[in-house]
Coordinates of C-alpha atoms in Angstrom, one line a residue:
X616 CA 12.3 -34.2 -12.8
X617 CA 15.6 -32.8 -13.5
X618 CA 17.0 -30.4 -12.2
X619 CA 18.7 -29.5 -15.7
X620 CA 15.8 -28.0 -17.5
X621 CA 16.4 -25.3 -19.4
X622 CA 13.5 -23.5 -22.0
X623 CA 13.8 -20.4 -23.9
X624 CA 10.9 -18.6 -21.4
X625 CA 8.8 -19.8 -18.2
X626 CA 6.0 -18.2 -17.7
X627 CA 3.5 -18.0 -14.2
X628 CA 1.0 -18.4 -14.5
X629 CA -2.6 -19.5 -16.9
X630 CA -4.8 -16.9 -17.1
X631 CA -5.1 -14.7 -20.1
X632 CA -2.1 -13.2 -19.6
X633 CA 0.5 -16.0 -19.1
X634 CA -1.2 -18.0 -21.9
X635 CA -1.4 -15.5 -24.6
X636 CA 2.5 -15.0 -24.2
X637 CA 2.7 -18.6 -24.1
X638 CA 1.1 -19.3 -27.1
X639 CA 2.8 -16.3 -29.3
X640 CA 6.3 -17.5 -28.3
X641 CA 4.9 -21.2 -28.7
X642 CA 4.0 -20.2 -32.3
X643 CA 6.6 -18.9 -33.0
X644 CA 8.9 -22.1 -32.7
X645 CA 10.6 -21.4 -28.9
X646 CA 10.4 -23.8 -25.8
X647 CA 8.0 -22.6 -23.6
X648 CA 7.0 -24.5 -19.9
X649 CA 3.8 -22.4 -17.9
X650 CA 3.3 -22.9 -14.4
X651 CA -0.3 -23.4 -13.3
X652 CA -1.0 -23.7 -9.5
X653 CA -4.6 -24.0 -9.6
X654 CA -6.7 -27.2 -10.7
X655 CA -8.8 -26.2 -13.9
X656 CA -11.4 -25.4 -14.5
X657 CA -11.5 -22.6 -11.3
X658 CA -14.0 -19.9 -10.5
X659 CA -12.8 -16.5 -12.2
X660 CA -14.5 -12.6 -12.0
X661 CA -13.9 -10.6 -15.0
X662 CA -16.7 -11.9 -17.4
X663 CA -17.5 -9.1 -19.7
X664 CA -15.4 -8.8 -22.7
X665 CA -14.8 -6.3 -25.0
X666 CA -15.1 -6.2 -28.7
X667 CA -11.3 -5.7 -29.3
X668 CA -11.1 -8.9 -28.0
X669 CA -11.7 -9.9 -31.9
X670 CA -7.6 -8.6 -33.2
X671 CA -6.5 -10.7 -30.2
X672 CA -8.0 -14.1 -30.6
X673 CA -7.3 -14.1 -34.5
X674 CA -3.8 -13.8 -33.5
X675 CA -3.4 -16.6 -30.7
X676 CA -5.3 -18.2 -33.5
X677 CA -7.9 -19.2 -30.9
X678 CA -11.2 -18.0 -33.0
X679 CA -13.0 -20.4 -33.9
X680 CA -13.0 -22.0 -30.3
X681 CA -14.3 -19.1 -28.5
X682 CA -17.2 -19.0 -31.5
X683 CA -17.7 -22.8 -31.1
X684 CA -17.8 -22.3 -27.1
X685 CA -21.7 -20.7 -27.4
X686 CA -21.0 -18.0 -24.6
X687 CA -23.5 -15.4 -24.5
X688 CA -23.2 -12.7 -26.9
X689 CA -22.9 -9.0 -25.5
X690 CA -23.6 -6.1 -28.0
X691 CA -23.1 -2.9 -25.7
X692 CA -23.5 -1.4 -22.3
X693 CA -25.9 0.2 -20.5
X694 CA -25.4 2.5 -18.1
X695 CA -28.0 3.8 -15.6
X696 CA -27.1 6.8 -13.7
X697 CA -28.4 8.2 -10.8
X698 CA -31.9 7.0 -11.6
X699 CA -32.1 9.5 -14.7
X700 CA -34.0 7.6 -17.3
X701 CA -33.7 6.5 -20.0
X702 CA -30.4 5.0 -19.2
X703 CA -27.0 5.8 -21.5
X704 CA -27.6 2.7 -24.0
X705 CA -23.6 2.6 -25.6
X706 CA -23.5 -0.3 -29.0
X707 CA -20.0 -0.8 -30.3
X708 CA -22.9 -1.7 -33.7
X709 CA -23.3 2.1 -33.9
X710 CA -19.8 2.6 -35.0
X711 CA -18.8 -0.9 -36.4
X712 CA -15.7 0.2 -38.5
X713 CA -13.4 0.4 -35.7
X714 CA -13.6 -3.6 -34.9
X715 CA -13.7 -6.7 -36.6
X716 CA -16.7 -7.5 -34.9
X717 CA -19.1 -5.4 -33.1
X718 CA -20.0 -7.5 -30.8
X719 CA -18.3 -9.7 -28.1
X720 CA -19.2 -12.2 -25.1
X721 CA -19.9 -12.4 -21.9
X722 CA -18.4 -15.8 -20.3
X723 CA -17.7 -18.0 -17.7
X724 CA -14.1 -17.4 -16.9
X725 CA -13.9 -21.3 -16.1
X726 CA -14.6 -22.3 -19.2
X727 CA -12.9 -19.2 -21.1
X728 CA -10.0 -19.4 -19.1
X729 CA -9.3 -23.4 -19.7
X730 CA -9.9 -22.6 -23.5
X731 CA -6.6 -20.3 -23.5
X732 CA -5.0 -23.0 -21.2
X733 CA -5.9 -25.8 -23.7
X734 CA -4.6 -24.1 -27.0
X735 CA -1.7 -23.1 -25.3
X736 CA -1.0 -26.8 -25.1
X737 CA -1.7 -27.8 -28.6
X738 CA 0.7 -24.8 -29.7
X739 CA 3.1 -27.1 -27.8
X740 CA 3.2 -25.0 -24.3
X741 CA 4.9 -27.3 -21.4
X742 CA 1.5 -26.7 -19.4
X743 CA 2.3 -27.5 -16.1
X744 CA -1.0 -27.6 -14.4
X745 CA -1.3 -27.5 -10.7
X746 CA 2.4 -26.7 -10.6
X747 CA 3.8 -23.9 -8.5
X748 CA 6.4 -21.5 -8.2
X749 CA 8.0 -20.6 -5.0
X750 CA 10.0 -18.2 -5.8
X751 CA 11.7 -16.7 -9.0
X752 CA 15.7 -17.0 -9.0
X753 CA 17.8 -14.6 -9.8
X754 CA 21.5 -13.7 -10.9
X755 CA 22.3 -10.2 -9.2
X756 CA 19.6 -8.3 -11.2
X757 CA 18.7 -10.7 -14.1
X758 CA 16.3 -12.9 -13.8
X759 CA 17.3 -16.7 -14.8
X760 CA 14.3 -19.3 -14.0
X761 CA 11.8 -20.3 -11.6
X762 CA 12.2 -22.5 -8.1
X763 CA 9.0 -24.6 -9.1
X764 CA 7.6 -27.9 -8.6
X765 CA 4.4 -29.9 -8.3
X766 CA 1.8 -28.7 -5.3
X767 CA 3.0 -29.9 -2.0
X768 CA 6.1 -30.8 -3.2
X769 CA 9.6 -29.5 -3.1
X770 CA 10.3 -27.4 -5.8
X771 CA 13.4 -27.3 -7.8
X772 CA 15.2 -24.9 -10.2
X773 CA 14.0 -25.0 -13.9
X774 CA 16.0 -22.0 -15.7
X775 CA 15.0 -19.9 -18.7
X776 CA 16.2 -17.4 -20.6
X777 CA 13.2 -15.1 -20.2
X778 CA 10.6 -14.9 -17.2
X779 CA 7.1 -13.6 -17.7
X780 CA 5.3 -13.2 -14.3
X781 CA 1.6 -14.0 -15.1
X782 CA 0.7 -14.5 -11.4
X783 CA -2.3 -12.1 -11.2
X784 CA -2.9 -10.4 -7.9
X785 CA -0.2 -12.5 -6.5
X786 CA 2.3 -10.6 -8.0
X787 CA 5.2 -12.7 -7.3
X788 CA 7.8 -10.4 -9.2
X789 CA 6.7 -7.4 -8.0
X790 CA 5.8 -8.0 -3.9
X791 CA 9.6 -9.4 -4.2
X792 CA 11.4 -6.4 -5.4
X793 CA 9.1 -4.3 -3.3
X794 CA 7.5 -2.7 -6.6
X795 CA 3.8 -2.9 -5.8
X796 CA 2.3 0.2 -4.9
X797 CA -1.6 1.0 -3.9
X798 CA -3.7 3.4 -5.4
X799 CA -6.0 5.5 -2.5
X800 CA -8.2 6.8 -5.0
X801 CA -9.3 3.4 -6.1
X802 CA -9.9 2.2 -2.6
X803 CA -12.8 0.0 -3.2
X804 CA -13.9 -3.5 -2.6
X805 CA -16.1 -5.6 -4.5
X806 CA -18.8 -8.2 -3.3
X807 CA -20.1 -10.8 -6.1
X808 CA -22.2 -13.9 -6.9
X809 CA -24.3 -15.8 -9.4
X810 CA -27.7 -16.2 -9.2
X811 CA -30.4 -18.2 -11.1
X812 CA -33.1 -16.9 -12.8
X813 CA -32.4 -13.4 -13.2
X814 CA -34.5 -10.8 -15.3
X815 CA -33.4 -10.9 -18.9
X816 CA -34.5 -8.0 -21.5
X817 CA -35.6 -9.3 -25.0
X818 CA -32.7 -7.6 -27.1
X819 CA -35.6 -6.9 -30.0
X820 CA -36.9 -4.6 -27.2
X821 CA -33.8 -2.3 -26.0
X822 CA -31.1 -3.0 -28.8
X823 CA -32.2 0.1 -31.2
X824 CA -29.2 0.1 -33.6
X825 CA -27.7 -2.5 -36.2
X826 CA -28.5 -6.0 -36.3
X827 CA -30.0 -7.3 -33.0
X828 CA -28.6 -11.3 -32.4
X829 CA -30.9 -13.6 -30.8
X830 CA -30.5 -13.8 -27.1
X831 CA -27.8 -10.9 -26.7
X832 CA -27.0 -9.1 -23.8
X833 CA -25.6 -5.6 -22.6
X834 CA -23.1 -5.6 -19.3
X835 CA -25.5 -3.0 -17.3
X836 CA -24.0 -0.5 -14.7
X837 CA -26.1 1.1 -12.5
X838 CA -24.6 3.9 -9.7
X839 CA -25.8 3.8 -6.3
X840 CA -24.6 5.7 -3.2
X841 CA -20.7 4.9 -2.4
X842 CA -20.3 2.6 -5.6
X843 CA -21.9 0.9 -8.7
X844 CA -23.5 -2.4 -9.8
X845 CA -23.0 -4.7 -12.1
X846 CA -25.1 -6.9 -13.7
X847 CA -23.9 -9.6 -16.4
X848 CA -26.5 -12.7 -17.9
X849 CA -24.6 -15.8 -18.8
X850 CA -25.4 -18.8 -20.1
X851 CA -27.5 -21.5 -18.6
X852 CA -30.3 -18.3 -17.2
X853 CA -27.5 -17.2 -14.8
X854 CA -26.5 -14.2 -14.2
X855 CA -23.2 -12.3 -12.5
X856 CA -24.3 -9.5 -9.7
X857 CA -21.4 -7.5 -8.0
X858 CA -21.4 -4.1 -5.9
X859 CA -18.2 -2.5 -6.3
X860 CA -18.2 0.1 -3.4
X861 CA -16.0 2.3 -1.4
X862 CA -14.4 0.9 1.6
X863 CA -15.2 3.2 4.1
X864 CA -18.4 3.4 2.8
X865 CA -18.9 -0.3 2.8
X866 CA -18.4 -0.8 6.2
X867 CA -21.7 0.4 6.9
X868 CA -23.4 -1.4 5.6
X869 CA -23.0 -4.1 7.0
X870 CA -21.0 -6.4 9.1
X871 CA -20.2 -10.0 6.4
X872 CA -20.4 -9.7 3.0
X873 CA -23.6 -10.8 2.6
X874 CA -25.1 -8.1 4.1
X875 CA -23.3 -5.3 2.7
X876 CA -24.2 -6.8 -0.4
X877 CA -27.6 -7.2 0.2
X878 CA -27.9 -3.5 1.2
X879 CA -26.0 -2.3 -2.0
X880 CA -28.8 -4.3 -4.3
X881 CA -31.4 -3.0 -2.1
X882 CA -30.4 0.5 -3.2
X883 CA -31.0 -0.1 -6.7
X884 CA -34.7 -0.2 -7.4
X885 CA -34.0 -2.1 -11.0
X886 CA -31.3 -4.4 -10.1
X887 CA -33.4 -5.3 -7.0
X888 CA -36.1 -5.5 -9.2
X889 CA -34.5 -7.6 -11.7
X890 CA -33.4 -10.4 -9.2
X891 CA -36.9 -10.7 -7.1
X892 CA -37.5 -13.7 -8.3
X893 CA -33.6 -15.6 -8.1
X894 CA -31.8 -17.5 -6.5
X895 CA -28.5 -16.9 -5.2
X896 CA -26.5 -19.7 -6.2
X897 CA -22.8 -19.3 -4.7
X898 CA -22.0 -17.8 -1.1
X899 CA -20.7 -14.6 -1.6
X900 CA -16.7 -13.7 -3.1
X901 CA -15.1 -10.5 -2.2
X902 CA -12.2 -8.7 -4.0
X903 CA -10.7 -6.0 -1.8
X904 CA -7.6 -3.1 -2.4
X905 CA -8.9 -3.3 -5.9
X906 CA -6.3 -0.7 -7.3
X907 CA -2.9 -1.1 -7.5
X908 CA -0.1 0.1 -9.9
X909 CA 3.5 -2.0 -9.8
X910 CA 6.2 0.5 -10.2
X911 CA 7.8 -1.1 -13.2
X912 CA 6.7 -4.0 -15.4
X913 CA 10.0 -5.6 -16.3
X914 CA 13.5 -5.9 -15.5
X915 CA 16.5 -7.6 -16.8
X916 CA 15.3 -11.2 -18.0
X917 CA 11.8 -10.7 -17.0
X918 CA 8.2 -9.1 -17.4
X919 CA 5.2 -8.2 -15.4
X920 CA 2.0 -9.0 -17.3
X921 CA -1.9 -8.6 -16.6
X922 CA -2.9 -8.9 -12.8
X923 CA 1.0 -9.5 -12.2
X924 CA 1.3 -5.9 -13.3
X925 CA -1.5 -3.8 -12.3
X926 CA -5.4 -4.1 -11.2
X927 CA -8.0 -2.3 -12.8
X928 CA -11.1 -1.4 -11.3
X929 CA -13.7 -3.6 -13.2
X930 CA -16.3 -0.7 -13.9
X931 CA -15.5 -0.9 -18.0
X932 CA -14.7 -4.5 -18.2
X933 CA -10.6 -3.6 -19.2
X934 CA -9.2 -6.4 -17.3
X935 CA -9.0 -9.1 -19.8
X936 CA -8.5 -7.5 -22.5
X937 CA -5.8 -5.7 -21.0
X938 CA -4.6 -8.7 -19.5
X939 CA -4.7 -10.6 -22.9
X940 CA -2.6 -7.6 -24.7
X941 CA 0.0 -7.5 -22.2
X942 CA 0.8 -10.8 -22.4
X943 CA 0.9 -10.8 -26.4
X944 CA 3.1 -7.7 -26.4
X945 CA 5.4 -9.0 -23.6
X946 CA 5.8 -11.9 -26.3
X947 CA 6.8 -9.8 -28.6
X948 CA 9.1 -8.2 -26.6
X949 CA 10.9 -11.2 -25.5
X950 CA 10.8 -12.6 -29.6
X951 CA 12.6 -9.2 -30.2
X952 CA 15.3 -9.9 -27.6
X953 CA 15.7 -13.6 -29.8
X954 CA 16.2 -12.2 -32.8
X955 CA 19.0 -9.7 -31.6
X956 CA 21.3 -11.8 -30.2
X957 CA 19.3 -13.1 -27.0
X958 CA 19.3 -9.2 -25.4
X959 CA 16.9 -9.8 -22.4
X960 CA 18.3 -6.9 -21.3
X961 CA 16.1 -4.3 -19.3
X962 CA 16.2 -1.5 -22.4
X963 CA 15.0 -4.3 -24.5
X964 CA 11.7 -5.1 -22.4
X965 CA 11.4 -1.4 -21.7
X966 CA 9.7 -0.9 -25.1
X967 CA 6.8 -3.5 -23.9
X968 CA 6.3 -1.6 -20.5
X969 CA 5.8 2.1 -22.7
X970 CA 3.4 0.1 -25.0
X971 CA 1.3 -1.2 -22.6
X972 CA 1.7 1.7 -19.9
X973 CA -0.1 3.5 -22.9
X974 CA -3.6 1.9 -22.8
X975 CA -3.6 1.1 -19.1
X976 CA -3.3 5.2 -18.7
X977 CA -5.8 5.6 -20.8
X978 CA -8.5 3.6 -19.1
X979 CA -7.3 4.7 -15.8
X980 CA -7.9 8.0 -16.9
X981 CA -11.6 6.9 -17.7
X982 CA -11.9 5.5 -14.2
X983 CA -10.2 7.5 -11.8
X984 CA -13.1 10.4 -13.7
X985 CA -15.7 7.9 -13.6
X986 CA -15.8 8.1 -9.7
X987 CA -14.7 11.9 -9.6
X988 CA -18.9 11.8 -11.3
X989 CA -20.0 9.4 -8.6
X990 CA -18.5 11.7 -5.7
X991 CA -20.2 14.6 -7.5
X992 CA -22.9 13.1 -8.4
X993 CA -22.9 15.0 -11.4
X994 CA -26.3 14.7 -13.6
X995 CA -24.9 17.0 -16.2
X996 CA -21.8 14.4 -16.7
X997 CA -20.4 13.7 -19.9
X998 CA -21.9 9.7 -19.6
X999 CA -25.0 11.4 -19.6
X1000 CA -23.9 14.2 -22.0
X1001 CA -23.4 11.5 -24.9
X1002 CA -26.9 10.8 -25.6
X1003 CA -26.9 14.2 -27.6
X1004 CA -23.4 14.0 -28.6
X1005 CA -22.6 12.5 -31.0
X1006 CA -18.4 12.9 -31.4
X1007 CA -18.6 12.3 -27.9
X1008 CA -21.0 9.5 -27.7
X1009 CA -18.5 7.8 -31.3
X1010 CA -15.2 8.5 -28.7
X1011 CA -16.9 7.0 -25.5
X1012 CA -18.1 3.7 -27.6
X1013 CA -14.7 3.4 -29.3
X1014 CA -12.9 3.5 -25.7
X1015 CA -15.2 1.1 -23.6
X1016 CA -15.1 -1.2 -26.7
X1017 CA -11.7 -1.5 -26.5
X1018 CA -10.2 1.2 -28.6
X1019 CA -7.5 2.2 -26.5
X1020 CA -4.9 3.1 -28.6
X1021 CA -7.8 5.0 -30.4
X1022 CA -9.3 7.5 -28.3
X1023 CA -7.9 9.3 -25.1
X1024 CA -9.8 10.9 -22.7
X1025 CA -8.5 14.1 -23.2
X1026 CA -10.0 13.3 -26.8
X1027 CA -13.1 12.9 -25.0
X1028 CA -13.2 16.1 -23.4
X1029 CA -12.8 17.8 -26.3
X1030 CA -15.8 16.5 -27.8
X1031 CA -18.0 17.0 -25.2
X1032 CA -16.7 20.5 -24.9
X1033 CA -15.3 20.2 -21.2
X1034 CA -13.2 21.8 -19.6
X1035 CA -9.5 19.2 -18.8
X1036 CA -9.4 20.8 -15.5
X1037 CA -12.8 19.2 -14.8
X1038 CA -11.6 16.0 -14.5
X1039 CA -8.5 14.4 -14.1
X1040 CA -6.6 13.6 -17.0
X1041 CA -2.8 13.4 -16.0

């Protein structure tokens, strides 16, 4: 290896984020390397995706794999509130003009992720896999390359004009300029795992609007006391479980994971219900301090992008599309900085951080009132609410679709005639 490599960007990391930058600026004719510590396939959460999904595969050109791929199809979401029935039954079908597709997937983030990973490659991304990055060098502010080499190795210097920082909950950028900050509000932790032989609803039975597909799905949520479940079929009659709860809370119930698990299914009648007859197939994975907010996204010569950037609570299924976005209009970005003289200049990138800061608010917003209804346990809420609704019911299936530059949730508000200073919406 030498230690003369130069490329037009580096970017950290493989997930959705780092390779939908990759593969834009790859497209687009410039020398990209990506820096992949992990051995793929690997074990990812965030399996529910979102119809707006659709606008961003067309563009990595990365379609007709993800069609080809068979993943389970997801129409809606179903959310059942403090055990009012019938449950809030949401189908991006009921409002189809705002997509390409009203439907999307649920997936095995393995298999997703490695599919992004793959076309990265055949766009002609340097994929480095189980490459890492020790640190991220730097010229007084501006950022010029990577320290990098193959795991358990010494790592050398590999420079590039610009750096994207896909490192996910790492945050390599960001924990080194002292930018990451926690969010108290969203102090939860999440317990997960797959099981075998879960209940599945015949979609001919619930799905009561448009055209029903064969074997679909809806990602169900279901409150509980201190938290929420979440329950996602997959292919191959498995199905993803997880109890996202409050910390505090969590601690007692239980002492491991396992059991504070356990007791969060046990509090659900249907989920508990749904699972008496699977098998748990994977010890239990925990996610903790799931909200935080980096203080900036970019600097000179670099960019923060999904995970590397922020963490959003999984309760509407933001993160990869999110993820995916950022990286496509941190691409952008950096193709803009090309094509005016190489400026990789801080005011250059700060035009990506105000375009995505713009949907991430948005779906904060949703969250940080999502739990303000679980604190209050509010049966008159405006989840509830959009079963009669329906502007509200059109504005709440635009934004959990997806729609987030759309619908804001102050344009939710309005249409469920609620008051702003109900919920949060700075």
């Amino acid at each position: 290896m030498s230690q003369s490599e130069r490329f037009d960007a580096a970017v950290i990391g493989g997930g959705p984020a780092g390779t939908s930058a990759a593969i834009i600026l790859a497209k687009a004719g410039k020398h990209v390397v990506l820096f992949e510590r992990s051995r793929f396939p690997r074990f990812q959460i965030g399996e529910s995706l979102l119809p707006a999904c659709w606008e961003l595969w067309r563009r990595l050109g990365v379609t007709e794999k993800i069609e080809a791929e068979g993943f389970t199809v997801k129409q809606g979401a179903n959310f059942g509130m403090f055990n009012q029935k019938p449950d809030v039954l949401l189908l991006t079908a009921e409002y189809p003009g705002y997509f390409e597709r009203p439907y999307t997937y649920h997936v095995e983030r393995a298999r997703f992720d490695e599919i992004l990973l793959e076309h990265a490659a055949e766009c002609g991304v340097d994929v480095r896999r189980e490459w890492a990055v020790a640190d991220v060098l730097f010229d007084g502010k501006r950022a010029i390359g990577v320290s990098a080499g193959p795991n358990d190795s010494d790592p050398a210097p590999i420079h590039a004009s610009v750096v994207i920082d896909a490192s996910g909950r790492e945050s390599l950028i960001a924990r080194k300029l002292n930018w990451r900050r926690p969010l108290p509000e969203l102090n939860k932790i999440a317990h997960f795992a797959h099981f075998k032989g879960g209940f599945r609803r015949d979609p001919h039975g619930f799905i009561n609007f448009g055209d029903v597909i064969d074997g679909s799905v809806t990602t169900d949520i279901h409150t509980i006391d201190g938290g929420w479940i979440w329950y996602i079929p997959l292919r191959d009659d498995i199905v993803s479980v997880g109890a996202v709860l409050d910390t505090r809370f969590a601690k007692n119930l239980g002492d491991s994971p396992q059991q504070r698990f356990d007791a969060a299914i046990q509090s659900c009648d249907c989920v508990q219900e749904w699972l008496a007859d699977a098998e748990q197939a994977m010890d239990i994975k925990t996610i903790s301090s799931i909200g935080y907010m980096n203080e900036r996204f970019h600097g000179d010569g670099f960019m923060l992008v999904g995970d590397a950037s922020m963490f959003v609570d999984p309760v509407f299924s933001a993160g990869v599309t999110l993820a995916m976005r950022s990286g496509v209009y941190a691409a952008d970005a950096a193709l803009e900085g090309f094509a005016n003289c190489d400026d990789f200049s801080a005011a250059r990138f700060s035009h990506y951080e105000a375009r995505i800061r713009e949907p991430m608010g948005r779906i904060f917003q949703m969250i940080y009132n999502w739990y303000r209804i679980l604190e209050q346990k509010d049966a008159n809420n405006i989840i509830l609410r959009s079963r009669q609704s329906p502007m509200l019911r059109e504005r709440f299936i635009v934004l959990l679709s997806g729609g987030y530059d759309m619908v804001s949730m102050k344009q939710i508000l309005e249409a469920g005639q609620e008051p702003s200073s109900t919920y949060l919406i700075s």
